[in-house]
Amino acid sequence: VQLQASGGGLVQAGGSLRLSCAASGSTLSGYTMGWFRQAPGKEREFVACSWIDGTTNYRTSVKGRFTISRDNAKNTIYLQMNSLQPEDTAVYYCAAASKISSWSTDYDHWGQGTQVTVSS
């Protein structure tokens, strides 16, 4: 499966963005889909994931602010990000895994990343 992430940009603190990740080559319905992010000088970290059955999981710092969703008809996943803070600044990646996991090493397919910058 090939993944194409989009929707990043520059936003002020407290603002919102919605990231999209469109898939081609295979349907997303058979994958755990995740969002990860990597800030400059830091390791890539888990943000959110959506299991095949619709169950979602989030890192603690984004709970209540971010929402992951999937539209299987459009073969696309989304990450709605509200109340953005400067510490959310990073390159955001979508990824697909054949198992339930929040570990980046379990994800086999990755999009190219989209930059999110939150100014204070």
Short mmCIF file of the N, C-alpha and C atoms (twelve columns), coordinates in Angstrom:
data_MODEL
# 
_entry.id   MODEL 
# 
loop_
_atom_site.group_PDB 
_atom_site.id 
_atom_site.type_symbol 
_atom_site.label_atom_id 
_atom_site.label_alt_id 
_atom_site.label_comp_id 
_atom_site.label_asym_id 
_atom_site.label_seq_id 
_atom_site.Cartn_x 
_atom_site.Cartn_y 
_atom_site.Cartn_z 
_atom_site.pdbx_PDB_model_num 
ATOM 1   N N  . VAL A 1   0.843   -1.181 0.000  1 
ATOM 2   C CA . VAL A 1   0.000   0.000  0.000  1 
ATOM 3   C C  . VAL A 1   0.887   1.243  0.000  1 
ATOM 4   N N  . GLN A 2   0.507   2.233  -0.804 1 
ATOM 5   C CA . GLN A 2   1.227   3.508  -0.841 1 
ATOM 6   C C  . GLN A 2   0.395   4.560  -0.123 1 
ATOM 7   N N  . LEU A 3   1.065   5.382  0.679  1 
ATOM 8   C CA . LEU A 3   0.378   6.370  1.503  1 
ATOM 9   C C  . LEU A 3   0.863   7.768  1.143  1 
ATOM 10  N N  . GLN A 4   -0.072  8.694  1.083  1 
ATOM 11  C CA . GLN A 4   0.237   10.087 0.753  1 
ATOM 12  C C  . GLN A 4   -0.403  10.987 1.805  1 
ATOM 13  N N  . ALA A 5   0.443   11.602 2.625  1 
ATOM 14  C CA . ALA A 5   -0.050  12.486 3.679  1 
ATOM 15  C C  . ALA A 5   -0.104  13.926 3.181  1 
ATOM 16  N N  . SER A 6   -1.079  14.661 3.701  1 
ATOM 17  C CA . SER A 6   -1.220  16.073 3.344  1 
ATOM 18  C C  . SER A 6   -1.943  16.797 4.469  1 
ATOM 19  N N  . GLY A 7   -1.990  18.125 4.362  1 
ATOM 20  C CA . GLY A 7   -2.763  18.911 5.303  1 
ATOM 21  C C  . GLY A 7   -1.960  19.677 6.336  1 
ATOM 22  N N  . GLY A 8   -0.665  19.491 6.337  1 
ATOM 23  C CA . GLY A 8   0.154   20.229 7.290  1 
ATOM 24  C C  . GLY A 8   0.207   21.711 6.958  1 
ATOM 25  N N  . GLY A 9   0.797   22.470 7.864  1 
ATOM 26  C CA . GLY A 9   0.918   23.898 7.635  1 
ATOM 27  C C  . GLY A 9   1.359   24.624 8.878  1 
ATOM 28  N N  . LEU A 10  1.252   25.932 8.817  1 
ATOM 29  C CA . LEU A 10  1.616   26.808 9.937  1 
ATOM 30  C C  . LEU A 10  0.340   27.320 10.585 1 
ATOM 31  N N  . VAL A 11  0.257   27.180 11.891 1 
ATOM 32  C CA . VAL A 11  -0.934  27.609 12.619 1 
ATOM 33  C C  . VAL A 11  -0.504  28.213 13.955 1 
ATOM 34  N N  . GLN A 12  -1.294  29.128 14.457 1 
ATOM 35  C CA . GLN A 12  -1.007  29.705 15.767 1 
ATOM 36  C C  . GLN A 12  -1.453  28.766 16.874 1 
ATOM 37  N N  . ALA A 13  -0.843  28.912 18.019 1 
ATOM 38  C CA . ALA A 13  -1.230  28.103 19.172 1 
ATOM 39  C C  . ALA A 13  -2.731  28.265 19.435 1 
ATOM 40  N N  . GLY A 14  -3.375  27.146 19.708 1 
ATOM 41  C CA . GLY A 14  -4.810  27.131 19.913 1 
ATOM 42  C C  . GLY A 14  -5.603  26.838 18.657 1 
ATOM 43  N N  . GLY A 15  -4.934  26.837 17.523 1 
ATOM 44  C CA . GLY A 15  -5.599  26.591 16.258 1 
ATOM 45  C C  . GLY A 15  -5.772  25.116 15.953 1 
ATOM 46  N N  . SER A 16  -6.296  24.844 14.764 1 
ATOM 47  C CA . SER A 16  -6.607  23.482 14.352 1 
ATOM 48  C C  . SER A 16  -6.077  23.193 12.953 1 
ATOM 49  N N  . LEU A 17  -5.795  21.938 12.727 1 
ATOM 50  C CA . LEU A 17  -5.446  21.432 11.405 1 
ATOM 51  C C  . LEU A 17  -6.037  20.042 11.258 1 
ATOM 52  N N  . ARG A 18  -6.311  19.653 10.031 1 
ATOM 53  C CA . ARG A 18  -6.722  18.272 9.766  1 
ATOM 54  C C  . ARG A 18  -5.770  17.673 8.748  1 
ATOM 55  N N  . LEU A 19  -5.110  16.630 9.155  1 
ATOM 56  C CA . LEU A 19  -4.221  15.899 8.259  1 
ATOM 57  C C  . LEU A 19  -4.994  14.785 7.575  1 
ATOM 58  N N  . SER A 20  -4.628  14.523 6.341  1 
ATOM 59  C CA . SER A 20  -5.220  13.433 5.577  1 
ATOM 60  C C  . SER A 20  -4.128  12.486 5.111  1 
ATOM 61  N N  . CYS A 21  -4.497  11.247 4.947  1 
ATOM 62  C CA . CYS A 21  -3.559  10.251 4.437  1 
ATOM 63  C C  . CYS A 21  -4.342  9.356  3.484  1 
ATOM 64  N N  . ALA A 22  -4.080  9.527  2.203  1 
ATOM 65  C CA . ALA A 22  -4.773  8.753  1.177  1 
ATOM 66  C C  . ALA A 22  -3.944  7.534  0.801  1 
ATOM 67  N N  . ALA A 23  -4.614  6.419  0.660  1 
ATOM 68  C CA . ALA A 23  -3.931  5.171  0.324  1 
ATOM 69  C C  . ALA A 23  -4.252  4.746  -1.093 1 
ATOM 70  N N  . SER A 24  -3.305  4.081  -1.695 1 
ATOM 71  C CA . SER A 24  -3.509  3.485  -3.013 1 
ATOM 72  C C  . SER A 24  -2.801  2.145  -3.040 1 
ATOM 73  N N  . GLY A 25  -3.252  1.287  -3.921 1 
ATOM 74  C CA . GLY A 25  -2.622  -0.011 -4.058 1 
ATOM 75  C C  . GLY A 25  -3.231  -1.096 -3.193 1 
ATOM 76  N N  . SER A 26  -3.969  -0.684 -2.166 1 
ATOM 77  C CA . SER A 26  -4.632  -1.635 -1.292 1 
ATOM 78  C C  . SER A 26  -5.659  -0.869 -0.468 1 
ATOM 79  N N  . THR A 27  -6.593  -1.601 0.109  1 
ATOM 80  C CA . THR A 27  -7.603  -0.935 0.935  1 
ATOM 81  C C  . THR A 27  -7.121  -0.828 2.378  1 
ATOM 82  N N  . LEU A 28  -7.452  0.291  3.009  1 
ATOM 83  C CA . LEU A 28  -7.031  0.531  4.387  1 
ATOM 84  C C  . LEU A 28  -7.800  -0.317 5.390  1 
ATOM 85  N N  . SER A 29  -8.931  -0.843 4.986  1 
ATOM 86  C CA . SER A 29  -9.807  -1.527 5.935  1 
ATOM 87  C C  . SER A 29  -9.140  -2.740 6.578  1 
ATOM 88  N N  . GLY A 30  -8.094  -3.254 5.953  1 
ATOM 89  C CA . GLY A 30  -7.423  -4.421 6.497  1 
ATOM 90  C C  . GLY A 30  -6.190  -4.111 7.320  1 
ATOM 91  N N  . TYR A 31  -5.949  -2.843 7.610  1 
ATOM 92  C CA . TYR A 31  -4.749  -2.422 8.309  1 
ATOM 93  C C  . TYR A 31  -5.065  -1.640 9.576  1 
ATOM 94  N N  . THR A 32  -4.179  -1.774 10.545 1 
ATOM 95  C CA . THR A 32  -4.109  -0.783 11.618 1 
ATOM 96  C C  . THR A 32  -3.440  0.446  11.024 1 
ATOM 97  N N  . MET A 33  -4.058  1.605  11.198 1 
ATOM 98  C CA . MET A 33  -3.513  2.841  10.654 1 
ATOM 99  C C  . MET A 33  -3.049  3.741  11.798 1 
ATOM 100 N N  . GLY A 34  -1.878  4.317  11.618 1 
ATOM 101 C CA . GLY A 34  -1.328  5.136  12.686 1 
ATOM 102 C C  . GLY A 34  -0.791  6.457  12.185 1 
ATOM 103 N N  . TRP A 35  -0.696  7.385  13.111 1 
ATOM 104 C CA . TRP A 35  -0.015  8.653  12.894 1 
ATOM 105 C C  . TRP A 35  1.149   8.731  13.877 1 
ATOM 106 N N  . PHE A 36  2.296   9.140  13.367 1 
ATOM 107 C CA . PHE A 36  3.488   9.344  14.172 1 
ATOM 108 C C  . PHE A 36  4.023   10.741 13.864 1 
ATOM 109 N N  . ARG A 37  4.906   11.221 14.704 1 
ATOM 110 C CA . ARG A 37  5.501   12.527 14.442 1 
ATOM 111 C C  . ARG A 37  6.959   12.527 14.887 1 
ATOM 112 N N  . GLN A 38  7.715   13.405 14.267 1 
ATOM 113 C CA . GLN A 38  9.124   13.536 14.605 1 
ATOM 114 C C  . GLN A 38  9.507   15.004 14.594 1 
ATOM 115 N N  . ALA A 39  9.899   15.488 15.754 1 
ATOM 116 C CA . ALA A 39  10.376  16.857 15.888 1 
ATOM 117 C C  . ALA A 39  11.883  16.894 15.664 1 
ATOM 118 N N  . PRO A 40  12.433  18.037 15.294 1 
ATOM 119 C CA . PRO A 40  13.873  18.140 15.053 1 
ATOM 120 C C  . PRO A 40  14.676  17.697 16.267 1 
ATOM 121 N N  . GLY A 41  15.622  16.808 16.032 1 
ATOM 122 C CA . GLY A 41  16.492  16.338 17.098 1 
ATOM 123 C C  . GLY A 41  15.872  15.331 18.034 1 
ATOM 124 N N  . LYS A 42  14.658  14.897 17.718 1 
ATOM 125 C CA . LYS A 42  13.978  13.926 18.577 1 
ATOM 126 C C  . LYS A 42  13.645  12.674 17.793 1 
ATOM 127 N N  . GLU A 43  13.368  11.609 18.538 1 
ATOM 128 C CA . GLU A 43  12.979  10.362 17.894 1 
ATOM 129 C C  . GLU A 43  11.516  10.434 17.440 1 
ATOM 130 N N  . ARG A 44  11.195  9.605  16.469 1 
ATOM 131 C CA . ARG A 44  9.823   9.514  16.014 1 
ATOM 132 C C  . ARG A 44  8.964   8.951  17.142 1 
ATOM 133 N N  . GLU A 45  7.782   9.530  17.346 1 
ATOM 134 C CA . GLU A 45  6.924   9.080  18.423 1 
ATOM 135 C C  . GLU A 45  5.508   8.818  17.935 1 
ATOM 136 N N  . PHE A 46  4.870   7.907  18.636 1 
ATOM 137 C CA . PHE A 46  3.496   7.551  18.345 1 
ATOM 138 C C  . PHE A 46  2.559   8.696  18.701 1 
ATOM 139 N N  . VAL A 47  1.553   8.914  17.846 1 
ATOM 140 C CA . VAL A 47  0.535   9.922  18.126 1 
ATOM 141 C C  . VAL A 47  -0.831  9.267  18.322 1 
ATOM 142 N N  . ALA A 48  -1.257  8.475  17.354 1 
ATOM 143 C CA . ALA A 48  -2.585  7.865  17.421 1 
ATOM 144 C C  . ALA A 48  -2.650  6.707  16.455 1 
ATOM 145 N N  . CYS A 49  -3.561  5.776  16.747 1 
ATOM 146 C CA . CYS A 49  -3.784  4.694  15.798 1 
ATOM 147 C C  . CYS A 49  -5.248  4.279  15.805 1 
ATOM 148 N N  . SER A 50  -5.658  3.673  14.725 1 
ATOM 149 C CA . SER A 50  -7.017  3.189  14.553 1 
ATOM 150 C C  . SER A 50  -6.942  1.734  14.133 1 
ATOM 151 N N  . TRP A 51  -7.526  0.873  14.947 1 
ATOM 152 C CA . TRP A 51  -7.507  -0.557 14.634 1 
ATOM 153 C C  . TRP A 51  -8.564  -0.874 13.579 1 
ATOM 154 N N  . ILE A 52  -8.503  -2.076 13.069 1 
ATOM 155 C CA . ILE A 52  -9.440  -2.517 12.047 1 
ATOM 156 C C  . ILE A 52  -10.883 -2.459 12.555 1 
ATOM 157 N N  . ASP A 53  -11.082 -2.733 13.845 1 
ATOM 158 C CA . ASP A 53  -12.442 -2.752 14.384 1 
ATOM 159 C C  . ASP A 53  -12.916 -1.364 14.804 1 
ATOM 160 N N  . GLY A 54  -12.082 -0.337 14.565 1 
ATOM 161 C CA . GLY A 54  -12.469 1.022  14.895 1 
ATOM 162 C C  . GLY A 54  -11.962 1.518  16.224 1 
ATOM 163 N N  . THR A 55  -11.395 0.640  17.012 1 
ATOM 164 C CA . THR A 55  -10.809 1.059  18.287 1 
ATOM 165 C C  . THR A 55  -9.664  2.032  18.023 1 
ATOM 166 N N  . THR A 56  -9.579  3.064  18.845 1 
ATOM 167 C CA . THR A 56  -8.520  4.053  18.689 1 
ATOM 168 C C  . THR A 56  -7.662  4.131  19.946 1 
ATOM 169 N N  . ASN A 57  -6.456  4.603  19.758 1 
ATOM 170 C CA . ASN A 57  -5.518  4.754  20.861 1 
ATOM 171 C C  . ASN A 57  -4.698  6.014  20.619 1 
ATOM 172 N N  . TYR A 58  -4.392  6.753  21.691 1 
ATOM 173 C CA . TYR A 58  -3.684  8.021  21.570 1 
ATOM 174 C C  . TYR A 58  -2.555  8.114  22.582 1 
ATOM 175 N N  . ARG A 59  -1.534  8.893  22.234 1 
ATOM 176 C CA . ARG A 59  -0.542  9.196  23.254 1 
ATOM 177 C C  . ARG A 59  -1.200  10.167 24.230 1 
ATOM 178 N N  . THR A 60  -0.765  10.122 25.461 1 
ATOM 179 C CA . THR A 60  -1.425  10.861 26.523 1 
ATOM 180 C C  . THR A 60  -1.515  12.349 26.232 1 
ATOM 181 N N  . SER A 61  -0.473  12.928 25.683 1 
ATOM 182 C CA . SER A 61  -0.418  14.386 25.519 1 
ATOM 183 C C  . SER A 61  -1.390  14.918 24.471 1 
ATOM 184 N N  . VAL A 62  -1.952  14.059 23.641 1 
ATOM 185 C CA . VAL A 62  -2.881  14.538 22.610 1 
ATOM 186 C C  . VAL A 62  -4.318  14.106 22.873 1 
ATOM 187 N N  . LYS A 63  -4.529  13.291 23.893 1 
ATOM 188 C CA . LYS A 63  -5.889  12.848 24.206 1 
ATOM 189 C C  . LYS A 63  -6.792  14.037 24.480 1 
ATOM 190 N N  . GLY A 64  -7.975  14.008 23.873 1 
ATOM 191 C CA . GLY A 64  -8.920  15.099 24.045 1 
ATOM 192 C C  . GLY A 64  -8.707  16.242 23.080 1 
ATOM 193 N N  . ARG A 65  -7.562  16.250 22.383 1 
ATOM 194 C CA . ARG A 65  -7.286  17.310 21.402 1 
ATOM 195 C C  . ARG A 65  -7.242  16.778 19.977 1 
ATOM 196 N N  . PHE A 66  -6.735  15.565 19.809 1 
ATOM 197 C CA . PHE A 66  -6.594  14.958 18.487 1 
ATOM 198 C C  . PHE A 66  -7.605  13.837 18.326 1 
ATOM 199 N N  . THR A 67  -8.069  13.658 17.097 1 
ATOM 200 C CA . THR A 67  -8.987  12.568 16.786 1 
ATOM 201 C C  . THR A 67  -8.568  11.910 15.487 1 
ATOM 202 N N  . ILE A 68  -8.356  10.612 15.547 1 
ATOM 203 C CA . ILE A 68  -8.058  9.852  14.341 1 
ATOM 204 C C  . ILE A 68  -9.338  9.222  13.835 1 
ATOM 205 N N  . SER A 69  -9.506  9.228  12.530 1 
ATOM 206 C CA . SER A 69  -10.692 8.612  11.941 1 
ATOM 207 C C  . SER A 69  -10.315 8.035  10.592 1 
ATOM 208 N N  . ARG A 70  -11.141 7.146  10.122 1 
ATOM 209 C CA . ARG A 70  -10.896 6.553  8.818  1 
ATOM 210 C C  . ARG A 70  -12.176 6.551  8.007  1 
ATOM 211 N N  . ASP A 71  -12.007 6.772  6.717  1 
ATOM 212 C CA . ASP A 71  -13.109 6.691  5.761  1 
ATOM 213 C C  . ASP A 71  -12.721 5.602  4.777  1 
ATOM 214 N N  . ASN A 72  -13.234 4.419  5.018  1 
ATOM 215 C CA . ASN A 72  -12.850 3.289  4.169  1 
ATOM 216 C C  . ASN A 72  -13.349 3.465  2.737  1 
ATOM 217 N N  . ALA A 73  -14.449 4.142  2.562  1 
ATOM 218 C CA . ALA A 73  -14.965 4.367  1.206  1 
ATOM 219 C C  . ALA A 73  -14.005 5.227  0.392  1 
ATOM 220 N N  . LYS A 74  -13.347 6.173  1.069  1 
ATOM 221 C CA . LYS A 74  -12.388 7.043  0.391  1 
ATOM 222 C C  . LYS A 74  -10.960 6.524  0.519  1 
ATOM 223 N N  . ASN A 75  -10.821 5.414  1.264  1 
ATOM 224 C CA . ASN A 75  -9.493  4.845  1.482  1 
ATOM 225 C C  . ASN A 75  -8.535  5.882  2.076  1 
ATOM 226 N N  . THR A 76  -9.036  6.587  3.048  1 
ATOM 227 C CA . THR A 76  -8.301  7.718  3.633  1 
ATOM 228 C C  . THR A 76  -8.454  7.716  5.143  1 
ATOM 229 N N  . ILE A 77  -7.384  8.094  5.836  1 
ATOM 230 C CA . ILE A 77  -7.490  8.334  7.271  1 
ATOM 231 C C  . ILE A 77  -7.215  9.807  7.529  1 
ATOM 232 N N  . TYR A 78  -7.680  10.266 8.679  1 
ATOM 233 C CA . TYR A 78  -7.551  11.662 9.037  1 
ATOM 234 C C  . TYR A 78  -7.012  11.781 10.460 1 
ATOM 235 N N  . LEU A 79  -6.413  12.913 10.714 1 
ATOM 236 C CA . LEU A 79  -6.051  13.273 12.077 1 
ATOM 237 C C  . LEU A 79  -6.498  14.719 12.296 1 
ATOM 238 N N  . GLN A 80  -7.583  14.862 13.023 1 
ATOM 239 C CA . GLN A 80  -8.076  16.188 13.375 1 
ATOM 240 C C  . GLN A 80  -7.328  16.647 14.613 1 
ATOM 241 N N  . MET A 81  -6.661  17.778 14.506 1 
ATOM 242 C CA . MET A 81  -5.847  18.288 15.608 1 
ATOM 243 C C  . MET A 81  -6.392  19.638 16.055 1 
ATOM 244 N N  . ASN A 82  -6.861  19.690 17.269 1 
ATOM 245 C CA . ASN A 82  -7.398  20.919 17.845 1 
ATOM 246 C C  . ASN A 82  -6.516  21.384 19.003 1 
ATOM 247 N N  . SER A 83  -6.688  22.628 19.377 1 
ATOM 248 C CA . SER A 83  -5.931  23.201 20.501 1 
ATOM 249 C C  . SER A 83  -4.435  22.926 20.350 1 
ATOM 250 N N  . LEU A 84  -3.934  23.176 19.168 1 
ATOM 251 C CA . LEU A 84  -2.526  22.880 18.900 1 
ATOM 252 C C  . LEU A 84  -1.611  23.752 19.744 1 
ATOM 253 N N  . GLN A 85  -0.498  23.148 20.146 1 
ATOM 254 C CA . GLN A 85  0.495   23.825 20.967 1 
ATOM 255 C C  . GLN A 85  1.853   23.779 20.273 1 
ATOM 256 N N  . PRO A 86  2.754   24.693 20.606 1 
ATOM 257 C CA . PRO A 86  4.075   24.683 19.963 1 
ATOM 258 C C  . PRO A 86  4.787   23.340 20.068 1 
ATOM 259 N N  . GLU A 87  4.553   22.615 21.149 1 
ATOM 260 C CA . GLU A 87  5.207   21.309 21.303 1 
ATOM 261 C C  . GLU A 87  4.651   20.253 20.351 1 
ATOM 262 N N  . ASP A 88  3.581   20.579 19.629 1 
ATOM 263 C CA . ASP A 88  3.059   19.672 18.608 1 
ATOM 264 C C  . ASP A 88  3.792   19.838 17.278 1 
ATOM 265 N N  . THR A 89  4.667   20.812 17.193 1 
ATOM 266 C CA . THR A 89  5.419   21.046 15.965 1 
ATOM 267 C C  . THR A 89  6.281   19.837 15.627 1 
ATOM 268 N N  . ALA A 90  6.115   19.323 14.421 1 
ATOM 269 C CA . ALA A 90  6.843   18.127 13.993 1 
ATOM 270 C C  . ALA A 90  6.455   17.812 12.551 1 
ATOM 271 N N  . VAL A 91  7.179   16.869 11.985 1 
ATOM 272 C CA . VAL A 91  6.739   16.252 10.740 1 
ATOM 273 C C  . VAL A 91  5.851   15.073 11.132 1 
ATOM 274 N N  . TYR A 92  4.664   15.046 10.565 1 
ATOM 275 C CA . TYR A 92  3.694   14.003 10.885 1 
ATOM 276 C C  . TYR A 92  3.660   12.979 9.751  1 
ATOM 277 N N  . TYR A 93  3.701   11.709 10.147 1 
ATOM 278 C CA . TYR A 93  3.703   10.603 9.202  1 
ATOM 279 C C  . TYR A 93  2.499   9.699  9.438  1 
ATOM 280 N N  . CYS A 94  1.879   9.252  8.361  1 
ATOM 281 C CA . CYS A 94  0.886   8.199  8.494  1 
ATOM 282 C C  . CYS A 94  1.552   6.874  8.129  1 
ATOM 283 N N  . ALA A 95  1.008   5.808  8.676  1 
ATOM 284 C CA . ALA A 95  1.607   4.494  8.468  1 
ATOM 285 C C  . ALA A 95  0.557   3.414  8.596  1 
ATOM 286 N N  . ALA A 96  0.854   2.262  8.004  1 
ATOM 287 C CA . ALA A 96  -0.058  1.124  8.025  1 
ATOM 288 C C  . ALA A 96  0.661   -0.095 8.568  1 
ATOM 289 N N  . ALA A 97  -0.057  -0.848 9.387  1 
ATOM 290 C CA . ALA A 97  0.499   -2.058 9.981  1 
ATOM 291 C C  . ALA A 97  -0.474  -3.211 9.813  1 
ATOM 292 N N  . SER A 98  0.081   -4.414 9.752  1 
ATOM 293 C CA . SER A 98  -0.750  -5.615 9.623  1 
ATOM 294 C C  . SER A 98  -1.105  -6.206 10.974 1 
ATOM 295 N N  . LYS A 99  -0.745  -5.507 12.061 1 
ATOM 296 C CA . LYS A 99  -1.044  -5.972 13.403 1 
ATOM 297 C C  . LYS A 99  -1.439  -4.779 14.254 1 
ATOM 298 N N  . ILE A 100 -2.047  -5.065 15.401 1 
ATOM 299 C CA . ILE A 100 -2.414  -4.005 16.328 1 
ATOM 300 C C  . ILE A 100 -1.160  -3.588 17.079 1 
ATOM 301 N N  . SER A 101 -0.779  -2.317 16.943 1 
ATOM 302 C CA . SER A 101 0.461   -1.872 17.569 1 
ATOM 303 C C  . SER A 101 0.542   -0.357 17.565 1 
ATOM 304 N N  . SER A 102 1.258   0.182  18.553 1 
ATOM 305 C CA . SER A 102 1.616   1.591  18.558 1 
ATOM 306 C C  . SER A 102 3.127   1.763  18.434 1 
ATOM 307 N N  . TRP A 103 3.825   0.678  18.119 1 
ATOM 308 C CA . TRP A 103 5.268   0.724  17.942 1 
ATOM 309 C C  . TRP A 103 5.600   0.980  16.481 1 
ATOM 310 N N  . SER A 104 6.391   1.968  16.212 1 
ATOM 311 C CA . SER A 104 6.696   2.325  14.830 1 
ATOM 312 C C  . SER A 104 7.344   1.169  14.072 1 
ATOM 313 N N  . THR A 105 8.071   0.323  14.777 1 
ATOM 314 C CA . THR A 105 8.760   -0.785 14.112 1 
ATOM 315 C C  . THR A 105 7.801   -1.835 13.570 1 
ATOM 316 N N  . ASP A 106 6.551   -1.807 14.044 1 
ATOM 317 C CA . ASP A 106 5.552   -2.761 13.553 1 
ATOM 318 C C  . ASP A 106 4.818   -2.268 12.309 1 
ATOM 319 N N  . TYR A 107 5.089   -1.039 11.915 1 
ATOM 320 C CA . TYR A 107 4.412   -0.470 10.752 1 
ATOM 321 C C  . TYR A 107 5.263   -0.688 9.511  1 
ATOM 322 N N  . ASP A 108 4.627   -1.274 8.504  1 
ATOM 323 C CA . ASP A 108 5.353   -1.692 7.310  1 
ATOM 324 C C  . ASP A 108 5.352   -0.653 6.197  1 
ATOM 325 N N  . HIS A 109 4.340   0.207  6.209  1 
ATOM 326 C CA . HIS A 109 4.167   1.143  5.102  1 
ATOM 327 C C  . HIS A 109 4.059   2.550  5.674  1 
ATOM 328 N N  . TRP A 110 4.788   3.481  5.055  1 
ATOM 329 C CA . TRP A 110 4.854   4.858  5.565  1 
ATOM 330 C C  . TRP A 110 4.601   5.869  4.460  1 
ATOM 331 N N  . GLY A 111 3.898   6.931  4.813  1 
ATOM 332 C CA . GLY A 111 3.772   8.067  3.926  1 
ATOM 333 C C  . GLY A 111 4.999   8.954  4.031  1 
ATOM 334 N N  . GLN A 112 5.025   10.007 3.241  1 
ATOM 335 C CA . GLN A 112 6.215   10.834 3.128  1 
ATOM 336 C C  . GLN A 112 6.328   11.896 4.222  1 
ATOM 337 N N  . GLY A 113 5.287   12.119 4.987  1 
ATOM 338 C CA . GLY A 113 5.362   13.113 6.044  1 
ATOM 339 C C  . GLY A 113 4.840   14.472 5.610  1 
ATOM 340 N N  . THR A 114 4.232   15.178 6.541  1 
ATOM 341 C CA . THR A 114 3.744   16.533 6.288  1 
ATOM 342 C C  . THR A 114 4.107   17.396 7.509  1 
ATOM 343 N N  . GLN A 115 4.611   18.583 7.246  1 
ATOM 344 C CA . GLN A 115 5.116   19.443 8.315  1 
ATOM 345 C C  . GLN A 115 3.976   20.196 8.999  1 
ATOM 346 N N  . VAL A 116 3.974   20.136 10.310 1 
ATOM 347 C CA . VAL A 116 3.050   20.926 11.124 1 
ATOM 348 C C  . VAL A 116 3.892   21.845 12.003 1 
ATOM 349 N N  . THR A 117 3.636   23.134 11.890 1 
ATOM 350 C CA . THR A 117 4.361   24.119 12.692 1 
ATOM 351 C C  . THR A 117 3.352   24.955 13.466 1 
ATOM 352 N N  . VAL A 118 3.515   24.985 14.784 1 
ATOM 353 C CA . VAL A 118 2.606   25.741 15.646 1 
ATOM 354 C C  . VAL A 118 3.397   26.880 16.273 1 
ATOM 355 N N  . SER A 119 2.984   28.096 15.998 1 
ATOM 356 C CA . SER A 119 3.683   29.258 16.537 1 
ATOM 357 C C  . SER A 119 3.032   29.712 17.843 1 
ATOM 358 N N  . SER A 120 3.844   30.245 18.721 1 
ATOM 359 C CA . SER A 120 3.334   30.682 20.027 1 
ATOM 360 C C  . SER A 120 2.866   32.124 19.994 1 
# 
